[in-house]
Structure formats: C-alpha cells, structure tokens
mmCIF file of C-alpha atoms in Angstrom:
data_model
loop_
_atom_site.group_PDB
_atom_site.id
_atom_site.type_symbol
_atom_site.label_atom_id
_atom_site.label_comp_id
_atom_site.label_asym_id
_atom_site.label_seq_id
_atom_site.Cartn_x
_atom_site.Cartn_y
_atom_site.Cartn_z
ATOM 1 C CA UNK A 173 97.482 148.119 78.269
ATOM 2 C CA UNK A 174 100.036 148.225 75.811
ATOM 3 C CA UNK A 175 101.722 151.369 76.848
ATOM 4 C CA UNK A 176 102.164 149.384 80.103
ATOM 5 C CA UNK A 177 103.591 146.520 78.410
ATOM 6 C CA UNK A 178 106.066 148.501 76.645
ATOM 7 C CA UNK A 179 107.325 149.990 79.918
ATOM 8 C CA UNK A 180 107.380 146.601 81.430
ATOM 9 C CA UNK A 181 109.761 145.803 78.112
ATOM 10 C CA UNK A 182 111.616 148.473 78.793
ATOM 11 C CA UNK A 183 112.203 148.025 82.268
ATOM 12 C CA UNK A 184 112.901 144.347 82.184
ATOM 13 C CA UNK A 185 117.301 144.966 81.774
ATOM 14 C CA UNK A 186 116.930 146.609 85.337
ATOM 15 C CA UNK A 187 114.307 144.173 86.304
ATOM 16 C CA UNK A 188 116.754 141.287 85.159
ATOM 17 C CA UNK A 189 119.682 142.779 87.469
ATOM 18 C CA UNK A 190 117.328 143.095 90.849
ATOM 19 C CA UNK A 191 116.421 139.415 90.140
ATOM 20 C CA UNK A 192 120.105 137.975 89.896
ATOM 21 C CA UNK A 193 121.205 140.490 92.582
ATOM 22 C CA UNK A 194 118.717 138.525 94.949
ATOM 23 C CA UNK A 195 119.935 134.852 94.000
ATOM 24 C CA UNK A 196 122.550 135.132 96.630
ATOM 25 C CA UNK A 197 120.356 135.820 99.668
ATOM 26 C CA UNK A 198 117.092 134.050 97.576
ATOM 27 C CA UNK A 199 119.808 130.606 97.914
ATOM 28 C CA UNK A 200 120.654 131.242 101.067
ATOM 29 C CA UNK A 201 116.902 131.624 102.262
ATOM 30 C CA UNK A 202 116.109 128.480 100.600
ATOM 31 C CA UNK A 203 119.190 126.668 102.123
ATOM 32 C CA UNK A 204 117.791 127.042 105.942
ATOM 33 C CA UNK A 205 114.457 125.992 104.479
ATOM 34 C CA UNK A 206 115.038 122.894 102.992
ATOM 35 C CA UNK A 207 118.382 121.905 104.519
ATOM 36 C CA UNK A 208 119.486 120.182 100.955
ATOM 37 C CA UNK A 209 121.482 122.524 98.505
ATOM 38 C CA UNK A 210 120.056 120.896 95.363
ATOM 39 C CA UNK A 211 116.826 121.011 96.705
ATOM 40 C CA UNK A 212 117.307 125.000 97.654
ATOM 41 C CA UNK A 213 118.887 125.513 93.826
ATOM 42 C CA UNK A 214 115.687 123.932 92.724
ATOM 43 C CA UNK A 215 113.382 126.416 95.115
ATOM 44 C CA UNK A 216 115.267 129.377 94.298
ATOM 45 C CA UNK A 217 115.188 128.846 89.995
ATOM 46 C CA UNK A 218 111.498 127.871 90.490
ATOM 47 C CA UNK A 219 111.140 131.164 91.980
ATOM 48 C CA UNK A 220 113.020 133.413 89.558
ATOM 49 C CA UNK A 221 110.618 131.319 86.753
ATOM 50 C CA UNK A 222 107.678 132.241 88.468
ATOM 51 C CA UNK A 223 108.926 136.273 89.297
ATOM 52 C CA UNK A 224 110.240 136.578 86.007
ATOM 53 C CA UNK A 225 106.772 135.103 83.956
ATOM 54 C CA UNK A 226 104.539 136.997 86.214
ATOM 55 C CA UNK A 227 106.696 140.680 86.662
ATOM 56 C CA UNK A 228 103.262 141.452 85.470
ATOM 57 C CA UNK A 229 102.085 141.903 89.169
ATOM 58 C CA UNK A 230 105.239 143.490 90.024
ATOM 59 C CA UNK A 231 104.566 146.720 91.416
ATOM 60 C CA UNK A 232 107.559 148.989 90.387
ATOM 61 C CA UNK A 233 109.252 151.117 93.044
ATOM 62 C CA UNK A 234 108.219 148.455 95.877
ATOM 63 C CA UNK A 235 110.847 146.188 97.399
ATOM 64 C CA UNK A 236 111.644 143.597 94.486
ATOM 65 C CA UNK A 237 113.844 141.430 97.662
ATOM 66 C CA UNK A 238 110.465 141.032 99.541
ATOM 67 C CA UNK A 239 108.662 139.987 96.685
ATOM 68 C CA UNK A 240 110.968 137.518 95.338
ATOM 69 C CA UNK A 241 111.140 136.014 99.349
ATOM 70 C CA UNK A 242 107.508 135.321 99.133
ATOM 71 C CA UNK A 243 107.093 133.636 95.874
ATOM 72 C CA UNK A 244 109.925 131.525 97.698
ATOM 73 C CA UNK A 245 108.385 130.846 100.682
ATOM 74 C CA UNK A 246 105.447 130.303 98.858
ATOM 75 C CA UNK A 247 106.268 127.872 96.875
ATOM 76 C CA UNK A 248 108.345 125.927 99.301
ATOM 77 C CA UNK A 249 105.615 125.358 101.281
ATOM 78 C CA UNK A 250 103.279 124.747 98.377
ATOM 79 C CA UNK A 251 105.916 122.226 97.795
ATOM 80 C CA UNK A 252 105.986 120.696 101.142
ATOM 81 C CA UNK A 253 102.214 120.495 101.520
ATOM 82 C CA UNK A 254 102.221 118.213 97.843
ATOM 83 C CA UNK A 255 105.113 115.868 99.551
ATOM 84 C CA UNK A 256 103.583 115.217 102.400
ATOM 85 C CA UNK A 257 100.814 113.791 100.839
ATOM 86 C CA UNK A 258 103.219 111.362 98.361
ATOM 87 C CA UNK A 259 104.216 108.274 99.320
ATOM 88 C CA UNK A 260 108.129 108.023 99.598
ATOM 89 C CA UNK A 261 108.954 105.005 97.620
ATOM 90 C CA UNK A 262 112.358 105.626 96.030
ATOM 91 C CA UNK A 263 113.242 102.095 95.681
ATOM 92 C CA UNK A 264 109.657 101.377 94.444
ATOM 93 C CA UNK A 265 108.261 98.570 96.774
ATOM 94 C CA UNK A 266 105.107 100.382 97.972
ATOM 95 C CA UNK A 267 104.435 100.477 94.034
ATOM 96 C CA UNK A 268 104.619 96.898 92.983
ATOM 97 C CA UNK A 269 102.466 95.800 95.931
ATOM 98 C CA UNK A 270 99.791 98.225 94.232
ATOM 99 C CA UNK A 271 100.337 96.067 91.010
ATOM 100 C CA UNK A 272 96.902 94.665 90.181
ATOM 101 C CA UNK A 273 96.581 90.774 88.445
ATOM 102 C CA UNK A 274 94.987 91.240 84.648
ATOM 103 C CA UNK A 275 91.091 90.667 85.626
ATOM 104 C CA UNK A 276 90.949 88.007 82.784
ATOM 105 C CA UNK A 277 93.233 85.584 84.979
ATOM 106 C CA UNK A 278 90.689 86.288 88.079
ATOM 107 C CA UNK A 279 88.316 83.384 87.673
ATOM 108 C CA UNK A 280 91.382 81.112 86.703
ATOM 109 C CA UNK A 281 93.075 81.484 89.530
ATOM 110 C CA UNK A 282 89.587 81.536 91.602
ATOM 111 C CA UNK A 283 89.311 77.759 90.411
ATOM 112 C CA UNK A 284 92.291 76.853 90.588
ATOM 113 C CA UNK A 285 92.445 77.907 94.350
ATOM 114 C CA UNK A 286 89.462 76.672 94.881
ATOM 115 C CA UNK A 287 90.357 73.115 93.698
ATOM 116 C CA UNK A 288 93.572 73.038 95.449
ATOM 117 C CA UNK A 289 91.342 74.143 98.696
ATOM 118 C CA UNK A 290 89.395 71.302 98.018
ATOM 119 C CA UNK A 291 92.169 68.698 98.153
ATOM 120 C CA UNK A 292 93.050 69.741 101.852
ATOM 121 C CA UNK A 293 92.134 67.727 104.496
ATOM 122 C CA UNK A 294 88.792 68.848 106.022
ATOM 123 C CA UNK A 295 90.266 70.055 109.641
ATOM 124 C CA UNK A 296 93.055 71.719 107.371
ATOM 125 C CA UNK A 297 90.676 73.866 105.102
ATOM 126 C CA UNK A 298 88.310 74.562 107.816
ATOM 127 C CA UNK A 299 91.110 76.387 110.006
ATOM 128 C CA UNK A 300 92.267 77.575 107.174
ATOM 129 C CA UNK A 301 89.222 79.274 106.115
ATOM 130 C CA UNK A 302 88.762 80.511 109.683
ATOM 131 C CA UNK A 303 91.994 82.372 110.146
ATOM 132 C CA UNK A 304 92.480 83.557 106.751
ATOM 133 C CA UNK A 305 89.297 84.235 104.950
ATOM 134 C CA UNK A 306 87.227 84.966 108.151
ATOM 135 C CA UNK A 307 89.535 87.065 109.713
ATOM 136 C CA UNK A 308 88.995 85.010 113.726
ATOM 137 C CA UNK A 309 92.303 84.514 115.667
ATOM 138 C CA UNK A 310 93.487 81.251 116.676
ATOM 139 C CA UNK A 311 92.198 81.964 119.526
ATOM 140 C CA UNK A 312 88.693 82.395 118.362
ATOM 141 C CA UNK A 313 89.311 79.455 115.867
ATOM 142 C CA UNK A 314 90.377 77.067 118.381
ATOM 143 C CA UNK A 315 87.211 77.736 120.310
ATOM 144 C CA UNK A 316 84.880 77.006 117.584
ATOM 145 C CA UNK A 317 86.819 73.683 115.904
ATOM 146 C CA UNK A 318 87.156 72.429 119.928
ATOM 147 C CA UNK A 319 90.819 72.108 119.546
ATOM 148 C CA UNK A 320 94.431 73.325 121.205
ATOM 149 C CA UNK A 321 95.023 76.731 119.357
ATOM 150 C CA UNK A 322 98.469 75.075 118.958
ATOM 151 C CA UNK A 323 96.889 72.327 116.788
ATOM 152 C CA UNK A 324 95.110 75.293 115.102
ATOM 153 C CA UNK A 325 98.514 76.837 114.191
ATOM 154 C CA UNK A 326 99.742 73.941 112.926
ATOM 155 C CA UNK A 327 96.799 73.215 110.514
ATOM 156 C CA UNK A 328 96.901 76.513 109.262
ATOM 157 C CA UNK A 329 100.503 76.168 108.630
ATOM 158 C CA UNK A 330 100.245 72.763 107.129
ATOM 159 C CA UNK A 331 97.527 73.724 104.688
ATOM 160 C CA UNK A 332 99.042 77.064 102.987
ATOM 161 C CA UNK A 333 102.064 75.178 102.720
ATOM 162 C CA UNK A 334 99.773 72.207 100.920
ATOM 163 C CA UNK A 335 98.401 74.841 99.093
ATOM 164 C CA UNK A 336 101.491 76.479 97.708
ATOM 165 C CA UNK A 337 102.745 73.398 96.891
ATOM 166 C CA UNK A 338 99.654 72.717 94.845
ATOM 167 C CA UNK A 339 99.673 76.093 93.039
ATOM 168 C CA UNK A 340 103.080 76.488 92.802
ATOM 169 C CA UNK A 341 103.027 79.774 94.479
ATOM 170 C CA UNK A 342 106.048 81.481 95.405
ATOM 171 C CA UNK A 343 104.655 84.842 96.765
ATOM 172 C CA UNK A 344 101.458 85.543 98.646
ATOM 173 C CA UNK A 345 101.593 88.842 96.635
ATOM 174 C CA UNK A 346 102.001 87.089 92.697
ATOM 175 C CA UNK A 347 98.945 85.060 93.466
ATOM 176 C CA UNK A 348 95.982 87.244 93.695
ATOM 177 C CA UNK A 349 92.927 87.478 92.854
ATOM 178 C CA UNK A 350 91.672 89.457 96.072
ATOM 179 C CA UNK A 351 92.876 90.264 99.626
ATOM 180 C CA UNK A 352 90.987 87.035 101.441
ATOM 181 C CA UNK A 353 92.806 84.557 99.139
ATOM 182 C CA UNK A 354 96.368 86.372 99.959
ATOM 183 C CA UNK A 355 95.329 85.986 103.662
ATOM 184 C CA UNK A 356 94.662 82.428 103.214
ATOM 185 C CA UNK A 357 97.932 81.880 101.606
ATOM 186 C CA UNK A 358 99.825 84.073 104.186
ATOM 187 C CA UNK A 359 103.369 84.287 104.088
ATOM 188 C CA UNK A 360 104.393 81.130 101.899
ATOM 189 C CA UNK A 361 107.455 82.125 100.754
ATOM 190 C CA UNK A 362 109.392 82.820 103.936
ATOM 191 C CA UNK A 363 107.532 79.852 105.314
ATOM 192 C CA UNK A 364 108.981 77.713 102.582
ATOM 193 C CA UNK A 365 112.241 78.782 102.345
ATOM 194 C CA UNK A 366 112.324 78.419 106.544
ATOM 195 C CA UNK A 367 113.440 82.502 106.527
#
C-alpha cells in the first residue's frame, strides 16, 4: 500500500498535465451538455475535483480522456436527476407560501374567525361554509340552500368580504390557521382592492 502511494506521488506532475490537457475538450463536452457556459465551467472543475481526489482508482496506462469524460457525464446527470426534483423558485414565492403561522397564534385566530363567522348573516355563513369549508360548488350549494347559484355567489362574496373586514385580513395566505379557513376567506385581497 504505501509503495503504491508513493508511485501515485510520484506520478501525480504527469498526472496533473493529462488533467489540464483535457479541460479544453472536458469544457467543450460540458458546453453541449448543459447549453450554459458557467454552468459547463462548474461541471468540468467539479470533475477535475472529483478525478484529482480519487486518482486512486485511476488505472495508469488506460485512457485518462475517457475517464475524465465519465466522471463528467456522470456527474452531470447526477446533477440533473437532483434538479429535477427541486422546485425552481428563484424569486422565492413557492417558499413563502410554505411559511407556516407560529402554532401558539392557532387557537387565536381559530376564535377570532370563529366569532367574526358568527356575526354573518345566517344565509351568508351557511354558503359560506358550503363552498369554502365543505368543498360543494355553487352548483351543489345552490341545490341544497334552494336558491339561484347566482344568489349563492353573491353570499359567498358578501360574507368573505364581511369577514375580512372584521379580521382585518389583507391576504388569504397571512391569515391561517389551516387550509379550510383560507378557502373560506378565498381571495380577499384582489376582491377588495377590485383587481
């Protein structure tokens, strides 16, 4: 083992040049792969990192080009697989809707929605309650309060405006605490603001 090591150490100057002779046709490689020159600079130094820390498992006298253009390929689709599954999100929207509300506010704002709920008229609440926290379309809802689904719309919009005026909500999202009460309250903000 250490005899091998010491060859290895002694080897690595001519190692060294085979690896920067490839960059040129290494970058190029990685160009038609990705498309993106930063991203091919990125794929080819990731490559000489992982060649040079694991020239271990070199096999001397074999074809150092062919071996470099597989850790390459390797690891740019290694890459690719790991982006696929991530989210793009460079501005970060999809990550503030995945903010969660502090769990000690819950019940608060529980009670406070369901007081506000309670000062709605009773044909307001109930449609409200069918559309938003029972999931029926107006359809559906019209059916079982006997009434126009137009008159149906217009309770439901009537009461989450009524409610966001009571709460002082400006976004369906701020208000939590769970995914039935954000359906109840709908889209109050652009409904508001008449966007």
């Amino acid at each position: 083992m250490t005899e091998r090591r010491t060859d290895r150490t002694e080897e690595r100057p001519a190692l060294r040049d085979e690896l920067l002779a490839a960059i040129p046709p290494l970058r190029a490689f990685a160009v038609s792969l990705t498309a993106d020159s930063d991203r091919a600079d990125d794929l080819v130094q990731e490559t000489l990192v992982k060649a040079w820390s694991n020239l271990g498992s070199f096999t001397p006298g074999t074809n150092m080009r062919a071996w470099l253009f597989t850790i390459l390929r390797n690891t740019f689709y290694s890459n690719h697989r790991k982006r696929r599954r991530e989210v793009q999100d460079v501005e970060g929207e999809h990550a503030a809707r995945l903010a969660t509300h502090p769990a000690q506010n819950g019940h608060m704002d529980l009670a406070d929605f369901r007081e506000a709920l309670g000062k709605l008229p009773p044909d307001q609440r109930e449609a409200l309650i069918l559309i938003g926290a029972s999931g029926f379309s107006y359809e559906e809802a019209a059916e079982i309060c006997g009434c126009a689904v137009g008159t149906v719309k217009s309770r439901v919009n009537r009461a989450r405006n009524r409610l966001a005026e009571l709460m002082s909500i400006s976004s369906a999202e701020a208000f939590g605490p769970d995914d039935a009460t954000q359906a109840i309250v709908g889209d109050v903000v652009s409904t508001r603001s008449g966007t």
